[in-house]
XYZ file of C-alpha atoms in Angstrom:
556
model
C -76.589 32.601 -152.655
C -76.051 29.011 -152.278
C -73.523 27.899 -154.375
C -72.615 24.062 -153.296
C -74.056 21.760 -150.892
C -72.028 18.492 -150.054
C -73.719 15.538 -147.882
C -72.175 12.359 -146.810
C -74.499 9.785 -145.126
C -77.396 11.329 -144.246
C -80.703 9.653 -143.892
C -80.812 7.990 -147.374
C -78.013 10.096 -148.675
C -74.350 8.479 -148.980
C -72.672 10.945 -150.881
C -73.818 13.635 -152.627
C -72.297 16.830 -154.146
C -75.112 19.169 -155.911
C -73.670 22.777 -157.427
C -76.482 25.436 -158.043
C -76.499 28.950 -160.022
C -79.065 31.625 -159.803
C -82.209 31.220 -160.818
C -85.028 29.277 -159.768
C -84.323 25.820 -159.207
C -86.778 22.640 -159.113
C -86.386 19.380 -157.503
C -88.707 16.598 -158.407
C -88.910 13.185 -157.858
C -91.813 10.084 -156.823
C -93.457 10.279 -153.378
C -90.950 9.276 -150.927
C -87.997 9.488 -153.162
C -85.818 12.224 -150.516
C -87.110 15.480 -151.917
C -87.303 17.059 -148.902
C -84.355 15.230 -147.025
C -82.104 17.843 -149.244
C -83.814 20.336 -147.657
C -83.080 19.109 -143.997
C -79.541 18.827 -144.787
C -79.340 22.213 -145.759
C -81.011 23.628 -142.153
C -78.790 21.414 -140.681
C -76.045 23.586 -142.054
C -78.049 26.495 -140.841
C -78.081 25.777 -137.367
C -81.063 23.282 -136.964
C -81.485 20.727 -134.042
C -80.142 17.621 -134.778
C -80.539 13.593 -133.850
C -78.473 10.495 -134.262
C -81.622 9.470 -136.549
C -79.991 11.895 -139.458
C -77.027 9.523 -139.761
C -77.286 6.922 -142.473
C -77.597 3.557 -141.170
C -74.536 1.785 -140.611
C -72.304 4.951 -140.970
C -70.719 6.438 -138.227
C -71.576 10.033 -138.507
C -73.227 12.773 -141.081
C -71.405 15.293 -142.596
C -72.922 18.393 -144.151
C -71.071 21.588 -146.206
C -72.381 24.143 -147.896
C -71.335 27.241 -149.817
C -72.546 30.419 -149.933
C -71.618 33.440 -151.585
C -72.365 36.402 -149.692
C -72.094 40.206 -149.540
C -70.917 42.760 -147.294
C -73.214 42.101 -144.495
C -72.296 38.732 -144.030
C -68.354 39.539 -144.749
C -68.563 42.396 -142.225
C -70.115 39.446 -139.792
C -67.538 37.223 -140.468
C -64.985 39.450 -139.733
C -66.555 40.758 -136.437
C -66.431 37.158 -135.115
C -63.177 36.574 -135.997
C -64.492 33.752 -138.736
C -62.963 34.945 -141.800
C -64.641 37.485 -143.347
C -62.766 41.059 -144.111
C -64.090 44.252 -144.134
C -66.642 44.577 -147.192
C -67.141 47.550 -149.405
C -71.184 47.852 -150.814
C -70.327 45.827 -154.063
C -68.074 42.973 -152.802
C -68.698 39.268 -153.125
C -66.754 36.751 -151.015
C -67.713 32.885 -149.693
C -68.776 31.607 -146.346
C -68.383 27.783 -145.500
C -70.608 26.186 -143.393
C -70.180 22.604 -142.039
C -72.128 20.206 -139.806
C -71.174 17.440 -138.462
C -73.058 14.811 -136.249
C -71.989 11.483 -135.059
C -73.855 8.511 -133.737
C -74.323 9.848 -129.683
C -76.326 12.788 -131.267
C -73.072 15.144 -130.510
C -72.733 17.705 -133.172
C -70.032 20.093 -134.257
C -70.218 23.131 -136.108
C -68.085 24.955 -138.348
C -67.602 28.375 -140.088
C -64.862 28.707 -142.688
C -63.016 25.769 -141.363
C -63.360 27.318 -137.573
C -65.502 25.646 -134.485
C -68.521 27.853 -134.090
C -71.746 27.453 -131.899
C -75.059 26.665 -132.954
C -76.263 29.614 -132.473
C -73.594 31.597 -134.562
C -74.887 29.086 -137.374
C -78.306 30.013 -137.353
C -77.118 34.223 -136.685
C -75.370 33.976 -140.215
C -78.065 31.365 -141.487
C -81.159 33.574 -141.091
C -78.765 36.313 -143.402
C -78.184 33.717 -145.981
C -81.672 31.483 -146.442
C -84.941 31.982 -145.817
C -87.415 28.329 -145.799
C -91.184 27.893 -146.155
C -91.638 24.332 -145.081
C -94.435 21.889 -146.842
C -96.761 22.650 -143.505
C -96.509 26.670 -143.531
C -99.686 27.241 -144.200
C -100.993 24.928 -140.989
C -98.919 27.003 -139.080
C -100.855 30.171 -140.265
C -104.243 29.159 -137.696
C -102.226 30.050 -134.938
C -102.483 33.022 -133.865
C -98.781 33.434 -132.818
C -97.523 32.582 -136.053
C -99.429 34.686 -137.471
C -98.359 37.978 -135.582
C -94.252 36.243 -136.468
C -95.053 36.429 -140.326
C -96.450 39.849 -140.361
C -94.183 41.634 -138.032
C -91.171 39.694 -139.665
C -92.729 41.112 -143.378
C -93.055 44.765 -142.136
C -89.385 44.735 -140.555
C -90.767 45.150 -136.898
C -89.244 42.341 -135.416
C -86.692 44.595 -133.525
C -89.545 47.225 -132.422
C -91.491 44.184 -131.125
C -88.286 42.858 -129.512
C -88.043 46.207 -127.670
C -91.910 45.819 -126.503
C -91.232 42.610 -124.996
C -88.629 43.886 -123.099
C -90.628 46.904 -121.481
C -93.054 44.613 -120.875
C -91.011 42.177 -118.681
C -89.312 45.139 -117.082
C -92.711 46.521 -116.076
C -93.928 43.363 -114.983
C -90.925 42.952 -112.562
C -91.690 46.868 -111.554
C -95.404 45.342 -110.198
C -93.855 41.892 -108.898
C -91.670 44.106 -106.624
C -94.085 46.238 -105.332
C -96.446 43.100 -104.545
C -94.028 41.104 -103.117
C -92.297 44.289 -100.828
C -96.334 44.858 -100.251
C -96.877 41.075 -99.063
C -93.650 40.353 -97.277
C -93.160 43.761 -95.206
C -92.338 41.665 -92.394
C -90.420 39.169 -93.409
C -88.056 41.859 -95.702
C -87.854 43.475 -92.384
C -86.570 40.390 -90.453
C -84.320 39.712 -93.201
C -82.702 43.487 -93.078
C -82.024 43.499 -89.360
C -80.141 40.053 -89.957
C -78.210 41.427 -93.028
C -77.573 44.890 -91.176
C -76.155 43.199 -88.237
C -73.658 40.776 -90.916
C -72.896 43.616 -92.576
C -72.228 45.493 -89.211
C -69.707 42.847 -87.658
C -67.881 42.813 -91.371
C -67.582 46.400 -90.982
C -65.878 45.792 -88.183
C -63.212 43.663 -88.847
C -63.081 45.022 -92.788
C -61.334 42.059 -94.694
C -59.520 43.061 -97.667
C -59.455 40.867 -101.276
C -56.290 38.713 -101.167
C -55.653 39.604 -97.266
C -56.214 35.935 -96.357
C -53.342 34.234 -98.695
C -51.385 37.181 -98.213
C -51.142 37.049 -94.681
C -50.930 33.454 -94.355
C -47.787 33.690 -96.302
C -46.315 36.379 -93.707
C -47.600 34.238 -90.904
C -45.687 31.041 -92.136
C -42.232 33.422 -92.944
C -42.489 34.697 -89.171
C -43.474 32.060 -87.647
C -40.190 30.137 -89.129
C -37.805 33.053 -89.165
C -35.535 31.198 -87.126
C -34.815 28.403 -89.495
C -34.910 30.492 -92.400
C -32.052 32.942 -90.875
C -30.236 29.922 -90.310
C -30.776 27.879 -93.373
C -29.665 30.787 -95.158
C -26.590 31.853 -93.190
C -25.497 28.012 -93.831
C -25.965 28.045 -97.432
C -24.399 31.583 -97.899
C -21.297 29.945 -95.918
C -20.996 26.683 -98.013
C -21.613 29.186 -101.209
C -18.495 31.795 -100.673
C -17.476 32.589 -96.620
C -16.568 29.182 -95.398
C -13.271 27.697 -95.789
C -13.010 25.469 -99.513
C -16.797 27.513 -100.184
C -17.998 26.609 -103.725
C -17.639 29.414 -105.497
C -14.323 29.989 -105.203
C -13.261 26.224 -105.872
C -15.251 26.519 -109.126
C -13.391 29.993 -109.903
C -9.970 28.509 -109.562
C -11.217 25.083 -111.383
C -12.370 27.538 -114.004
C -9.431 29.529 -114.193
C -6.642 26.535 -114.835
C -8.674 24.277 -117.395
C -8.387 28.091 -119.163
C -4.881 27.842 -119.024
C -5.133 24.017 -120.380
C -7.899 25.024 -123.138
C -4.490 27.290 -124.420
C -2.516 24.406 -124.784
C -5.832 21.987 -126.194
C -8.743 23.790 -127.251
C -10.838 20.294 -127.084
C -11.060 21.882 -123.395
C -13.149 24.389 -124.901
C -16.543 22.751 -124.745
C -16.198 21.516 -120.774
C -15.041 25.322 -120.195
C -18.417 26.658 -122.049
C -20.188 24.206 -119.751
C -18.302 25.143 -116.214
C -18.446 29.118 -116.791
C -22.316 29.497 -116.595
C -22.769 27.649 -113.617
C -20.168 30.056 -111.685
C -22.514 32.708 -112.982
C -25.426 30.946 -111.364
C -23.684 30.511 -108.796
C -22.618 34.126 -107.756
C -26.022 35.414 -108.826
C -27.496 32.593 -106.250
C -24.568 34.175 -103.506
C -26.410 37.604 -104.396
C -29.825 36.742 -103.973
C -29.217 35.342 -100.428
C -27.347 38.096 -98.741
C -30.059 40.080 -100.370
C -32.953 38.133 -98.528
C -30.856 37.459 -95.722
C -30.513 41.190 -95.016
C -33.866 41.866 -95.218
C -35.051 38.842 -92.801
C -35.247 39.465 -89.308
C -36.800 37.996 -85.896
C -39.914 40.067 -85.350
C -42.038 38.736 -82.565
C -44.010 41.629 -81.851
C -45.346 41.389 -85.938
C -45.996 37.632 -85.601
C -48.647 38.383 -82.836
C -50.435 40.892 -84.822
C -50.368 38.280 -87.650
C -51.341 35.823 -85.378
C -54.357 38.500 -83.766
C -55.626 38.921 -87.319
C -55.314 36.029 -88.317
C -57.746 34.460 -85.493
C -60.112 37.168 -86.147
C -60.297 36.487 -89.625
C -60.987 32.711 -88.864
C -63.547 33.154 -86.146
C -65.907 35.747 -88.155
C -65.245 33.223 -91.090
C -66.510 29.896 -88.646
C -69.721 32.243 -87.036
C -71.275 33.032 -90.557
C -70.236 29.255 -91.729
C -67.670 30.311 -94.635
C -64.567 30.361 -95.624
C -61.729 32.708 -94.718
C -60.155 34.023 -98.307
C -64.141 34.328 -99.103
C -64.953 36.932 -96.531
C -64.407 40.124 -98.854
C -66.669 38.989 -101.382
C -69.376 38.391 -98.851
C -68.750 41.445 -97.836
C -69.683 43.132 -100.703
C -72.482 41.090 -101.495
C -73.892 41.646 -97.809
C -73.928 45.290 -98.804
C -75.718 45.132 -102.142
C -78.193 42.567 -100.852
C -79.099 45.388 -97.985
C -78.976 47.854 -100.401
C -81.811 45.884 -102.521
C -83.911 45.396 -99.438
C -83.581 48.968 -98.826
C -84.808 49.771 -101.541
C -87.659 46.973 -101.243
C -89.057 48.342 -98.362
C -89.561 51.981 -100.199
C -92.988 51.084 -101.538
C -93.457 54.955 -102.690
C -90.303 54.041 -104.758
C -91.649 51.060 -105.901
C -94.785 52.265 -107.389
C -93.209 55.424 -109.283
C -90.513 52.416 -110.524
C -93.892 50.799 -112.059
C -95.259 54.398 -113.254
C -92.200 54.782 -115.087
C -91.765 51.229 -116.483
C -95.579 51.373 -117.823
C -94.968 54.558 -119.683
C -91.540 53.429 -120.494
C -93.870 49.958 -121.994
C -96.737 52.542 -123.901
C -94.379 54.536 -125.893
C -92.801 51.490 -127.012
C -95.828 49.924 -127.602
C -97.817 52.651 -129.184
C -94.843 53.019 -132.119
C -94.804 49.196 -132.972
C -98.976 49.440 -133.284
C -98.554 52.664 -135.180
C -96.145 50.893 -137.658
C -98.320 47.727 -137.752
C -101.476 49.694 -138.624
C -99.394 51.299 -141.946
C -98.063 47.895 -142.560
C -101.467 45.914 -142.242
C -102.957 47.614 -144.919
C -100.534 47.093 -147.167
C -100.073 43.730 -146.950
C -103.609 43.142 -146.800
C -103.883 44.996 -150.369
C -101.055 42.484 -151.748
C -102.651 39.360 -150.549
C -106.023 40.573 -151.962
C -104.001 41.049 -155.292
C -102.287 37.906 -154.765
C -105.450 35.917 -154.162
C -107.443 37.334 -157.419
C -104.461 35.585 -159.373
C -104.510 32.337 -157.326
C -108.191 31.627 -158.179
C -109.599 33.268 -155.585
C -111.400 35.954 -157.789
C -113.545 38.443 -155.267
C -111.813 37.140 -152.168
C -110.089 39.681 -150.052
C -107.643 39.862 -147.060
C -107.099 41.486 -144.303
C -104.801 42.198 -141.445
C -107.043 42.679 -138.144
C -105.559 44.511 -135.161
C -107.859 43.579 -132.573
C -106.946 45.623 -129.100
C -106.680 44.361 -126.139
C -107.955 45.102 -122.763
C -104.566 45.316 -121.433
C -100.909 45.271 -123.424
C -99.326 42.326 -123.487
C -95.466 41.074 -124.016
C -96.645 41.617 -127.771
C -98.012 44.333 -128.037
C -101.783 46.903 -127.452
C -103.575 44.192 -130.236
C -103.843 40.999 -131.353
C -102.586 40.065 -134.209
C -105.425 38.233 -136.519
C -105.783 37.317 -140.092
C -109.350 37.626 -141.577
C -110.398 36.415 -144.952
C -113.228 36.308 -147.263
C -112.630 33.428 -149.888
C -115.046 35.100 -152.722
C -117.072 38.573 -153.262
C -120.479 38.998 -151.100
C -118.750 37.772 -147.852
C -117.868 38.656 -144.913
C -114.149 38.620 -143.487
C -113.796 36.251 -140.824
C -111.076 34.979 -138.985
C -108.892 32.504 -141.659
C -108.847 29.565 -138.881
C -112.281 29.191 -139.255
C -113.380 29.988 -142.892
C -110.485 28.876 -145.275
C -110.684 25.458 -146.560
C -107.131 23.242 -146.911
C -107.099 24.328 -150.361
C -107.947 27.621 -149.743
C -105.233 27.964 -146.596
C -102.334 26.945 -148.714
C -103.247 29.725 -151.947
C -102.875 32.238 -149.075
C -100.116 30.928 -147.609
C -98.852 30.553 -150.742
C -99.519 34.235 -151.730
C -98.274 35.163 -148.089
C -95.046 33.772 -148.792
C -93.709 34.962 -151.839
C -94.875 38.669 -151.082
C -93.302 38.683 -147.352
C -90.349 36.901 -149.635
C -90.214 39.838 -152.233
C -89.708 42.100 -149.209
C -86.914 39.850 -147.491
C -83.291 41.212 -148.545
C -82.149 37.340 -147.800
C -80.767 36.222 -151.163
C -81.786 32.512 -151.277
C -85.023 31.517 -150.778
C -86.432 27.729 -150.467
C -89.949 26.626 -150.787
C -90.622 23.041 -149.848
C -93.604 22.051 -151.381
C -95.403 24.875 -150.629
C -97.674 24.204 -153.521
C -99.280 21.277 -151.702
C -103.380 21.504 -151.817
C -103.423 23.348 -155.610
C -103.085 22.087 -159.049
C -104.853 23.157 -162.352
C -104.333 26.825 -163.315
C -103.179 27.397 -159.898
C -100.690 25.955 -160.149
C -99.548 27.734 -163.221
C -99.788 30.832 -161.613
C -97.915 29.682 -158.524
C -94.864 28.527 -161.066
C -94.782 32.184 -162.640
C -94.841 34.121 -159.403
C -91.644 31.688 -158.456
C -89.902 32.255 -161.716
C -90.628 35.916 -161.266
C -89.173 35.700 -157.803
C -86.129 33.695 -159.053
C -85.671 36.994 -161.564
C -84.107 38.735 -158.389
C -82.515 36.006 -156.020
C -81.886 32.368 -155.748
C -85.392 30.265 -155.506
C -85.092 26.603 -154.863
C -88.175 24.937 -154.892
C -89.105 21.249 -154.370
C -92.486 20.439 -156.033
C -94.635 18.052 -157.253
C -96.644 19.911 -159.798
C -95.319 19.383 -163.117
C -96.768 23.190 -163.883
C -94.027 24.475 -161.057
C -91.281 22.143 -162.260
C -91.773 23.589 -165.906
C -90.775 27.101 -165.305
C -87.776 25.878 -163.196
C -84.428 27.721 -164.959
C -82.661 24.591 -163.547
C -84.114 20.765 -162.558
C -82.937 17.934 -160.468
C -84.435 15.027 -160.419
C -84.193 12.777 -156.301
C -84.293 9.015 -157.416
C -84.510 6.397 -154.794
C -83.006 2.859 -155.191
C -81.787 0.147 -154.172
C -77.679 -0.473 -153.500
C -75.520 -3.195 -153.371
C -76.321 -5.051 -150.417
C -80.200 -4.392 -150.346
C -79.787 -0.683 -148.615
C -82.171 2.174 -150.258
C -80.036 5.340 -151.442
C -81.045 8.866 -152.463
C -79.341 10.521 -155.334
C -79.997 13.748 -157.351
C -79.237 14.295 -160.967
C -79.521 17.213 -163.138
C -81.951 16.821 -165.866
C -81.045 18.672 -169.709
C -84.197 19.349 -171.624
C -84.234 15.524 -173.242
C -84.187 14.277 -169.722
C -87.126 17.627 -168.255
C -89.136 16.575 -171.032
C -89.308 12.805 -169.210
C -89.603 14.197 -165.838
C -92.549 16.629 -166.794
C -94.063 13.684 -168.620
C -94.032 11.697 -165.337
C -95.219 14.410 -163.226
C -98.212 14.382 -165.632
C -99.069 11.410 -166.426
C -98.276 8.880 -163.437
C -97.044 5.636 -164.027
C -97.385 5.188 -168.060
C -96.076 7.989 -170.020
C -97.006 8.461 -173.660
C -96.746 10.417 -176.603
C -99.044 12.793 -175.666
C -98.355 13.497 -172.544
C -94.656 14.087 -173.634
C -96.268 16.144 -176.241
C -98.243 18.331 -173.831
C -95.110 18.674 -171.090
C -92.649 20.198 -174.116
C -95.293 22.179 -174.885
C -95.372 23.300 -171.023
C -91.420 23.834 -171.066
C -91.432 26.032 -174.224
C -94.132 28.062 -173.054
């Protein structure tokens, strides 16, 4: 769960350093006081998109931190990606750092546990950590997409559908190939006599990786065999044959400043100096005669160098490449036949789209087979859900509507149907539910797809938006009954929410030294709740009985 979120200079944020504890959590505050901006920071954290509009005016960058404490699947994470974690056993706790940081150009950084990370290793370890309903969730539910997200994502079929859409794109590459191999039997053909007769000519001449440096190298030692022999010869002579050679004037140097280091041992140091470089030297004496002995005037292997070398060169110049890149062509020539040989086997081709079509149904027929189970449970919850949201007769209802022909989601089409009271047909929600009727489902959508999320913090920004009354006290007991079993943070403006809150914080905006508006968050005791709830209640005068009637909303 989230443990401590730090933000310096964000949006309308200088600094701010909030702790939290289990629970379900509140944030309150007037309209346009930053509520929500605590919630941005925190995606930020989590791997969310970023802008130099985030940074606090006249700052130079924002910087973002929270911690987390997680369990074994995150430790077990962590330690996979070399990020910190250790191996966890099924009942340890450890922490997880996150840290954002984005500076004026819109460049951000990212890091886990003090280490660089990517973005998209943030939002990997995010999605284990926190879950977020944003304020306009319940827009999002006309689409028909996001509706087929939330309830595959609630029955645990994302991977399933994941597999689907990958069938499906395989099969749909199985019938591109055969249409194109269908439509372009000519040209393919065209194209695999010019491939065939590459491939032919490299065949041929069958250039080896590395041949080209390698034999470039042998070419310039042969071709200058000559002066080598004879630069060699002439150093081994000035070395140790000649007359005065080096080595031996150094040995007898050597060998009377040891006598003299006898008589002074100051001597000693230049002697430590002068005895490694006669070892150099006779190991340099050793090393030529070595090469020397093995060098030799070959003119009959410089014109097969020479031969290959020009063949090499001239295949390289008639297919407009370069030499040392001639092997790889090679091998690419090969496979690109290869594919067009296969290409033009349109018998092939269709059994490849038999078998990727079946391949797609048996995939496809488990995930619709799970969905059906799944849609009629969920569509019993929200019924349940919607009886104690007001909505008393209404009913729900998880449609799966099948389609002509399967798509990259599936044999059916996701589609949520509702019936806002008894005596009524279900119809499609896009076109029945009112705004206030769209966010109690959403509403009741979310915190039963939550209950069945093992993600231990979950946020709800003013989700609640659209209900008030009695609603709204049921909406702030089904969060405190979440908050029972993980970490519920909820920003609200419904003083019936904010009342069942185990912890409050209160966003304040004002105005700073030098004219700027700042954000800040304090935590509220039950003097200071009593104040808030009052507010929340009563607008812009608060009196005795509306202070009256929000303790009596806290105790209850």
């Amino acid at each position: 769960m989230l443990r401590h979120l730090s933000i310096r200079d964000f949006v309308i944020v200088a600094a701010l350093d909030l702790e939290f504890d289990r629970g379900f959590t509140v944030f309150s505050g007037e309209t346009g006081a930053g509520k929500s901006i605590l919630i941005d920071a925190l995606a930020l954290t989590l791997g969310a998109r970023a802008d130099a509009d985030v940074i606090r005016t006249g700052a130079a960058r924002a910087d973002l931190t929270a911690e987390f404490e997680t369990g074994p699947e995150v430790a077990r994470w962590l330690h996979e990606h070399a990020l910190g974690g250790e191996p966890a056993g099924a009942d340890d706790e450890g922490r997880v750092l996150l840290r954002r940081v984005v500076d004026a150009n819109a460049r951000s950084r990212a890091f886990i546990n003090g280490t660089p990370a990517t973005l998209a290793q943030l939002r990997e370890v995010g999605e284990m950590l926190v879950d977020i309903h944003g304020q306009h969730a319940h827009q999002l539910l006309m689409r028909p997409d996001a509706q087929r997200a939330l309830f595959d994502t609630h029955a645990g079929l994302t991977s399933i559908a994941a597999g689907v859409a990958r069938a499906h794109r395989a099969w749909r590459d199985a019938v591109h190939a055969l249409e194109l191999a269908s439509t372009r039997d000519r040209e393919l053909q065209l194209e695999r006599e010019r491939l065939a007769w590459q491939l032919a000519e490299l065949d041929k001449l069958a250039p080896q990786p590395e041949e080209w440096e390698e034999i470039s190298a042998e070419h310039r030692r042969l071709a200058h065999s000559a002066n080598l022999i004879e630069g060699v010869r002439s150093a081994l002579d000035a070395l140790a044959e000649a007359d005065g050679a080096m080595v031996g004037q150094l040995g007898s140097l050597i060998s009377k400043l040891r006598d003299l280091a006898e008589i002074d041992p100051a001597l000693g140091d230049a002697l430590a100096a002068l005895e490694p470089a006669e070892i150099q030297l006779r190991e340099g004496v050793y090393s030529l005669t070595h090469y020397a002995q093995r060098l030799d005037l070959d003119p009959d292997r410089l014109a097969q160098v020479e031969q290959r070398l020009d063949a090499l060169h001239s295949l390289a110049r008639k297919f407009r490449l370069q030499p040392a890149t001639l092997p790889q062509e090679h091998e690419a020539r090969r496979a690109q036949l290869a594919v067009l040989d296969a290409a033009a086997d349109l018998d092939a081709l269709s059994a490849c789209v038999d078998k990727a079509r079946q391949a797609y149904m048996a995939e496809a027929k488990q995930l619709s087979k799970a969905r059906a189970k799944a849609a009629k449970a969920l569509g019993a919850a929200v019924t349940t859900g919607m009886q104690e949201l007001s909505m008393a007769g209404g009913s729900f209802e998880v449609a799966l509507v099948p389609l002509a022909e399967g798509s990259a989601h599936g044999l059916e089409q996701v589609e949520f149907r509702v019936a806002g009271h008894a005596g009524v047909p279900l119809r499609p929600l896009a076109k029945v539910a009112s705004g206030g009727e769209l966010a109690r489902i959403s509403l009741a959508l979310s915190v039963i797809a939550s209950a069945a999320s093992p993600t231990p913090t979950l946020i709800f920004d003013e989700v609640d938006t659209g209900i008030g009354g009695g609603v709204a006290e049921v909406v702030g007991r089904l969060l405190h009954q979440l908050g029972r079993d993980r970490q519920v943070l909820c920003v609200t403006h419904l003083p019936q929410v904010a009342a069942r809150g185990d912890h409050h914080f209160q966003v304040i905006k004002a105005a700073a030294d030098g004219g700027a508006t700042l954000s800040t968050v304090i935590a509220l005791d039950h003097t200071s709740r009593v104040e808030e709830v009052a507010r929340m209640l009563g607008g812009l005068e608060i009196t005795a009985t509306t202070r009256r009637h929000a303790k009596e909303m806290l105790a209850a």
